[in-house]
Amino acid sequence: MTSQEVRTQFLNFFKGKGHKIVPSAPMVMKDDPTLMFTNAGMNQFKEFFLGNTVPKNKRVTDTQKCLRVSGKHNDLEEVGKDTYHHTMFEMLGNWSFGDYFKKEAIQWAWELLTDIYQIDKESLYVSVFEGSDDADNLEMDKEAYDLWNAIVPKERIIMGNKKDNFWEMGDQGPCGPCSEIHVDLRSKEEKAKTPGASLVNQDHPLVVEIWNLVFIQYNRKADGSLENLPEKHVDTGMGFERLCMVLQGVKSNYDTDVFTPLIREIEIITGHKYGKDEQTDIAIRVVADHIRAVSFSIADGQLPSNTGAGYVIRRILRRAIRYGFTFLDTKQPFIYRLVKVLGETMGKAFPELREQYQLIENVVKEEESSFLSTLEQGLVLLESVIKSSKSKTIDGEKAFELYDTFGFPIDLTSLILEEKGYQLDSKGFEKALKAQKDRSRAASEVSKEDWTTLMEDSEQEFIGYDSLEASAKIVKYRKVTSKKGGQQYQLVFNLTPFYAEGGGQVGDKGYLETPNGDVIYIVDTKRENNEIVHFSENLPKNVSDTFKVVVDKKQRWRTASNHTATHLLHQALREVLGNHVEQKGSAVHSKYLRFDFSHFSKLTVEELREVENFVNARIEGQLPLEENRNISMKDAMEQGAIALFGEKYGDTVRTIRFGQSVELCGGTHVKNTADIWHFKIVSEGAVAAGIRRIEAITSDAVKEFYFKNNRMLFEIKDLLNNAQDPVKAVSSLQDENATLKKQIEQLLKDKAKGLKTELVGEMEEINGIQFLAKKVDLDAAGLKDLSFEIGGQVSNLFLLLGAEKDGKALLSCYISKELASNSGLNAGTIVRELGKHIQGGGGGQPFFATAGGKNPAGIDDALAGAKEIVRSTTIT
Ligand code: ATP
Ligand code: MG
C-alpha cells in the first residue's frame, strides 16, 4: 500500500464514521506566544478543549504537519540515530469534541488497524492507565480496560503509569488517561525468545508506539487539583510514517516510500550508498529527514533567520549540512537538490511544496553556501587555535567563541580535535555555554501568577472594528513579573475595542478609566488561547468596577493606514511585477509598514516609482472600505481573495476590499483610502534568496518625512551660501574637490622626488655599505614607495626610515637583495629588533620589512641602533 493510500484510507475511514475531514493547520505557529511549532494534532483544537470556542463540527479528522524540535517535545537529537523519530512528521488524528468517547474511539481504532489495514492482531499491544496513588489519587481506567479486553486478550494489555498513560496539555487545563497502541515488528524467532509485552515503551526500534488515544475528561486547576469536565473529548494521534512502515512490511520509517525517493537522490548526489555503514546511514537519514522540516516551514512562511522560530529552522538545516560535510564529503551545497524530489513525493497531499518549490530551493541553497563558507572559515580559525595552544587540551572558552560568534558546531570542533590528537576542554565549553544561557534567560524569563477570575463563564466580545471605546468589566487578571524585575498586569475584559496583535499588525494601545476618573494605560494587547489579553502597568483599585476602556485613536489610525496601504502595496506589486509575487511576511506598525514578498531581482527605480504611483492613485481615488465579516471561504476565493500559505482559515472568513484589492484579513483598516493621505516607499532590499522587502510609510509619517527632508534641504542651502540651485552648487563643489585632489597628489609626488634627491645626497658609506637612517614625514605607504625608489637607484643599500603618524611610530628597513645575501643582514630580523625601541613589532622579507609601535619617542634610538648594526657588519 502506498503512503498516499494509507493517508487517504485513514481519512475516509473516519469520514465514514461521521467525521469532517479538515486541512492540516500550519506547522509554524503565527500568533501563539506559548508555542513556536505545531507539535501535535490537537494544537489547533486547543480552544475547543479549553471551552473558549464552540466547535462547528463535533467530529473531525485530519493529518497534521508536526515538528518536534523545541520545548516540551524535542526529538531533534534522536533524529537520524534511530529509525522512527522525525523532526517533521504527520500525525493522523480523529477527534470528538463532547461527542463520542472511549467506546467508539477504541472500537474504531481497532477496526481500522486490523480490519481495514489488516495488521496482524497478534503483533499489537495496547496500554491502559493503571491509576496513581499520588495526590491525584486516580483510579485505574477500568472503562478502557474492559473495552479493550472485549477485543484483545489480557496478555497484550499493558498497564501503564502516569508518565506514559496520563496525558496533560500543560500545568493547567484539560487532561485525561490515554491508551497507546504499540506494534511488535520482530521476527517469529525473536518473538519466541522475548515476549513483546516486556519491550513496550522500552525504546526498542521494532516495538514502537504507533497510536495514542487520549480521553480528555478532567481539567487540571491552578491549585493542582482535578475536576471533572462537563464534556468529554477524544484526541488521538497516529504517526503516519510509522504506520506506513508497518503497512509496507519494512523495519524502518526510512525504508517506506515516504523516504526512499529522498534517500535514492542523496545516494546519487553524494555517491554514498545507504545501508553499508552506520555512520553514513545516520547522516543520510538526518539529511532526508531535515529537508522535510525545513521545506515545510519555508512553505509555511518561516524562513531561516537569527531569532525565534527562524533560528530553530536554521539550526535544523545546519545540522543536516554538518552531517553531510562530515560524513558524506559534501563540500558544495547539495541539500537544495532534494526539494524537487520532496515536491514530487509529497506535493499531492501538500500542494504548498510544489507551488513554492523555486523559493524553497533558493533559500536552502543560499543557507547552505553561507554555512559551508562559515565551516571553512571556522576550520581555519580552529587551525590557528590549535597552533597557538600550548597543551593538548583546547580551551573551552575558545571553542565557545568559535561556536558563538561563527556558528561553528561544537561536535565538529571535537571531531577535528580528536583527529589531530587534541582534545576539547568540554567542561570549560559547557560552563561558557551555561553562562550565556543564564544571561539570556535572566533577561527574558517571566513568572506569571495564576489568573484571578472575577466573572465565571463570561463571554468576551471584540467590538474594535466598529468602535474605539467601551464600557467593560474585568473577567480575569493576573500579575506578570519579568526576571529583570519589571511588573505588568494582564487583563481580560468582557467587552473590548482593543485589537490584539495578529496577522502582522501590532496590538492596540490606550487606557482604562475608573469611575472616579483615574487613568491606567494599556500598553499592549495580545491574543492567548483565543482570548484578548490587555497589558497594563497597574491594576485599578477596585477591580470589580465598570471601566471605560479607550483605544488610542491616533495610533489606531496610523496602524490602520499602514494596514490598508499594505493591501494596496500587495496589489501594486502583483500588478507591476507579476502574479508570481506572493506575500512572505508583513509587519504593520503605527510608524511604518514592512512587506516581504517573493521576487527574484532587485526592483528598479522605475518599478519602485510605478508601485508608489499605483498605491497613491488608489489613495487619491478615495476607495471606500467594503468589509465582509462572515463570508464563506469559497465565495471569498471567487471574489479573487488571495489566501496566504501558512495561515489558518476557518470555514467563514473576513474579507477586506478596496476597489480591486480583496484580501482575507482580520486586521483594522481605514474607512476610505483617502484617510491614508499618502504612501511613500523608504527602502527596498533582499531578505533571503528570492525574497525582497519593502518598507514604507503613510499618513503623518509621510508628512514628517517630507518635513525633515525639507529642513535638511534648507540646511544644505544654508551651507552653500543660499545657492539658488543647490544641486548645481554641490556638483561644482565636487568638481572643485576633484581638481584639488589631483593637485595635492602632484604636490606630494614632487615632494617625494625632492625628498629622494635629498636622501640620496645624505648617504654615507660604512663597511662598503651605502647607509642611511633618517626620520621623515610620510605614512606607511609613502615609506615603502620611497624605499623602493631609492633602492632602485642605489646599490648595496641599507636604508632605515622612521616616521611618526597619528601618534604612532613607523619603521621601514630596505636592504639591497645582493647585500642581504652577501652580509647575512635580514630586514625582518632587524625591524623586529629595532621595533623594541618604539614598543612595537613587525616583520617582512629579508630585503624589506616594516614595524609599527606606540612609542614615537624611540624612533631616534632605533635609527642609532641601525648604524650600530651596519658598523658591525662585514660583507663576505
Ligand atoms: P515516542 O514515545 O515514540 O516518542 P510519543 O509518546 O512522544 O512517542 P505522542 O506524543 O503520543 O508520542 O504522539 C502520537 C504519535 O505520534 C505516536 O504514537 C507516534 O506514532 C507519533 N510520533 C511521536 N513523535 C514522533 C516523531 N518524533 N516522529 C515520528 N512520529 C512520532
Ligand atoms: Mg516522544
Tab-separated table of N, CA and C in Angstrom, residues 818-870:
chain	number	residue	atom	x	y	z
A	818	GLU	N	71.322	41.825	-3.108
A	818	GLU	CA	72.648	41.176	-3.120
A	818	GLU	C	73.362	41.407	-1.787
A	819	LEU	N	73.110	42.601	-1.172
A	819	LEU	CA	73.708	42.896	0.126
A	819	LEU	C	73.153	41.938	1.178
A	820	ALA	N	71.841	41.743	1.133
A	820	ALA	CA	71.221	40.846	2.109
A	820	ALA	C	71.841	39.463	2.033
A	821	SER	N	72.092	39.003	0.796
A	821	SER	CA	72.631	37.637	0.725
A	821	SER	C	74.131	37.591	1.033
A	822	ASN	N	74.872	38.699	0.722
A	822	ASN	CA	76.320	38.689	1.000
A	822	ASN	C	76.645	38.885	2.472
A	823	SER	N	75.749	39.642	3.181
A	823	SER	CA	76.125	40.050	4.536
A	823	SER	C	75.375	39.294	5.618
A	824	GLY	N	74.326	38.589	5.207
A	824	GLY	CA	73.516	37.913	6.231
A	824	GLY	C	72.564	38.871	6.924
A	825	LEU	N	72.567	40.174	6.512
A	825	LEU	CA	71.618	41.121	7.102
A	825	LEU	C	70.201	40.743	6.667
A	826	ASN	N	69.275	40.809	7.623
A	826	ASN	CA	67.903	40.424	7.317
A	826	ASN	C	66.956	41.505	7.824
A	827	ALA	N	66.292	42.165	6.874
A	827	ALA	CA	65.438	43.304	7.245
A	827	ALA	C	64.371	42.903	8.260
A	828	GLY	N	63.825	41.686	8.099
A	828	GLY	CA	62.780	41.213	9.017
A	828	GLY	C	63.285	41.151	10.448
A	829	THR	N	64.482	40.520	10.614
A	829	THR	CA	65.059	40.397	11.958
A	829	THR	C	65.395	41.769	12.517
A	830	ILE	N	65.901	42.621	11.644
A	830	ILE	CA	66.333	43.954	12.092
A	830	ILE	C	65.152	44.785	12.595
A	831	VAL	N	64.022	44.799	11.839
A	831	VAL	CA	62.907	45.637	12.322
A	831	VAL	C	62.322	45.082	13.611
A	832	ARG	N	62.396	43.749	13.735
A	832	ARG	CA	61.870	43.189	14.993
A	832	ARG	C	62.725	43.654	16.173
A	833	GLU	N	64.037	43.652	15.948
A	833	GLU	CA	64.980	44.059	16.983
A	833	GLU	C	64.809	45.551	17.296
A	834	LEU	N	64.838	46.364	16.225
A	834	LEU	CA	64.751	47.819	16.419
A	834	LEU	C	63.357	48.234	16.875
A	835	GLY	N	62.369	47.397	16.536
A	835	GLY	CA	60.980	47.673	16.917
A	835	GLY	C	60.827	47.796	18.426
A	836	LYS	N	61.747	47.174	19.166
A	836	LYS	CA	61.656	47.255	20.631
A	836	LYS	C	61.749	48.697	21.108
A	837	HIS	N	62.546	49.510	20.402
A	837	HIS	CA	62.696	50.923	20.795
A	837	HIS	C	61.373	51.669	20.701
A	838	ILE	N	60.551	51.285	19.744
A	838	ILE	CA	59.280	52.011	19.586
A	838	ILE	C	58.126	51.236	20.236
A	839	GLN	N	58.473	50.260	21.034
A	839	GLN	CA	57.492	49.418	21.716
A	839	GLN	C	56.487	48.799	20.749
A	840	GLY	N	57.071	48.139	19.764
A	840	GLY	CA	56.164	47.518	18.802
A	840	GLY	C	56.825	46.322	18.167
A	841	GLY	N	56.224	45.837	17.145
A	841	GLY	CA	56.780	44.674	16.465
A	841	GLY	C	56.479	44.759	15.001
A	842	GLY	N	57.056	43.850	14.232
A	842	GLY	CA	56.800	43.859	12.802
A	842	GLY	C	57.484	42.689	12.156
A	843	GLY	N	57.658	42.785	10.867
A	843	GLY	CA	58.298	41.691	10.157
A	843	GLY	C	58.195	41.918	8.671
A	844	GLY	N	58.644	40.965	7.890
A	844	GLY	CA	58.584	41.095	6.445
A	844	GLY	C	59.580	40.157	5.826
A	845	GLN	N	60.104	40.607	4.692
A	845	GLN	CA	61.056	39.750	3.985
A	845	GLN	C	62.490	40.182	4.320
A	846	PRO	N	63.504	39.373	3.910
A	846	PRO	CA	64.898	39.731	4.225
A	846	PRO	C	65.307	41.071	3.625
A	847	PHE	N	64.708	41.461	2.496
A	847	PHE	CA	65.156	42.726	1.885
A	847	PHE	C	64.224	43.905	2.165
A	848	PHE	N	63.006	43.621	2.650
A	848	PHE	CA	62.163	44.746	3.044
A	848	PHE	C	61.232	44.338	4.173
A	849	ALA	N	61.187	45.146	5.224
A	849	ALA	CA	60.311	44.824	6.350
A	849	ALA	C	59.874	46.107	7.035
A	850	THR	N	58.750	46.045	7.737
A	850	THR	CA	58.236	47.237	8.430
A	850	THR	C	57.835	46.875	9.851
A	851	ALA	N	57.836	47.912	10.690
A	851	ALA	CA	57.381	47.714	12.068
A	851	ALA	C	56.541	48.904	12.484
A	852	GLY	N	55.606	48.667	13.403
A	852	GLY	CA	54.805	49.754	13.946
A	852	GLY	C	54.865	49.671	15.454
A	853	GLY	N	54.794	50.809	16.130
A	853	GLY	CA	54.854	50.768	17.587
A	853	GLY	C	54.160	51.964	18.180
A	854	LYS	N	54.028	51.960	19.513
A	854	LYS	CA	53.271	53.052	20.114
A	854	LYS	C	54.163	54.113	20.752
A	855	ASN	N	55.477	54.001	20.522
A	855	ASN	CA	56.372	54.968	21.167
A	855	ASN	C	57.204	55.759	20.156
A	856	PRO	N	56.654	56.863	19.626
A	856	PRO	CA	57.403	57.640	18.625
A	856	PRO	C	58.711	58.197	19.196
A	857	ALA	N	58.746	58.366	20.538
A	857	ALA	CA	59.965	58.933	21.136
A	857	ALA	C	61.173	58.022	20.931
A	858	GLY	N	60.918	56.739	20.629
A	858	GLY	CA	62.030	55.797	20.486
A	858	GLY	C	62.602	55.720	19.078
A	859	ILE	N	62.022	56.528	18.138
A	859	ILE	CA	62.453	56.429	16.743
A	859	ILE	C	63.953	56.721	16.610
A	860	ASP	N	64.413	57.782	17.311
A	860	ASP	CA	65.831	58.155	17.185
A	860	ASP	C	66.749	57.027	17.631
A	861	ASP	N	66.372	56.371	18.738
A	861	ASP	CA	67.178	55.240	19.214
A	861	ASP	C	67.214	54.125	18.175
A	862	ALA	N	66.095	53.924	17.536
A	862	ALA	CA	66.035	52.871	16.513
A	862	ALA	C	66.990	53.209	15.371
A	863	LEU	N	66.988	54.501	14.977
A	863	LEU	CA	67.869	54.925	13.877
A	863	LEU	C	69.331	54.726	14.271
A	864	ALA	N	69.635	55.095	15.518
A	864	ALA	CA	71.010	54.924	16.005
A	864	ALA	C	71.384	53.451	16.044
A	865	GLY	N	70.409	52.626	16.452
A	865	GLY	CA	70.640	51.176	16.522
A	865	GLY	C	71.006	50.613	15.160
A	866	ALA	N	70.383	51.168	14.104
A	866	ALA	CA	70.654	50.680	12.753
A	866	ALA	C	72.112	50.907	12.396
A	867	LYS	N	72.618	52.066	12.799
A	867	LYS	CA	74.003	52.401	12.465
A	867	LYS	C	74.942	51.400	13.122
A	868	GLU	N	74.620	51.060	14.381
A	868	GLU	CA	75.419	50.072	15.108
A	868	GLU	C	75.489	48.753	14.344
A	869	ILE	N	74.318	48.345	13.878
A	869	ILE	CA	74.243	47.068	13.162
A	869	ILE	C	75.147	47.090	11.939
A	870	VAL	N	75.056	48.181	11.159
A	870	VAL	CA	75.823	48.257	9.925
A	870	VAL	C	77.323	48.319	10.220
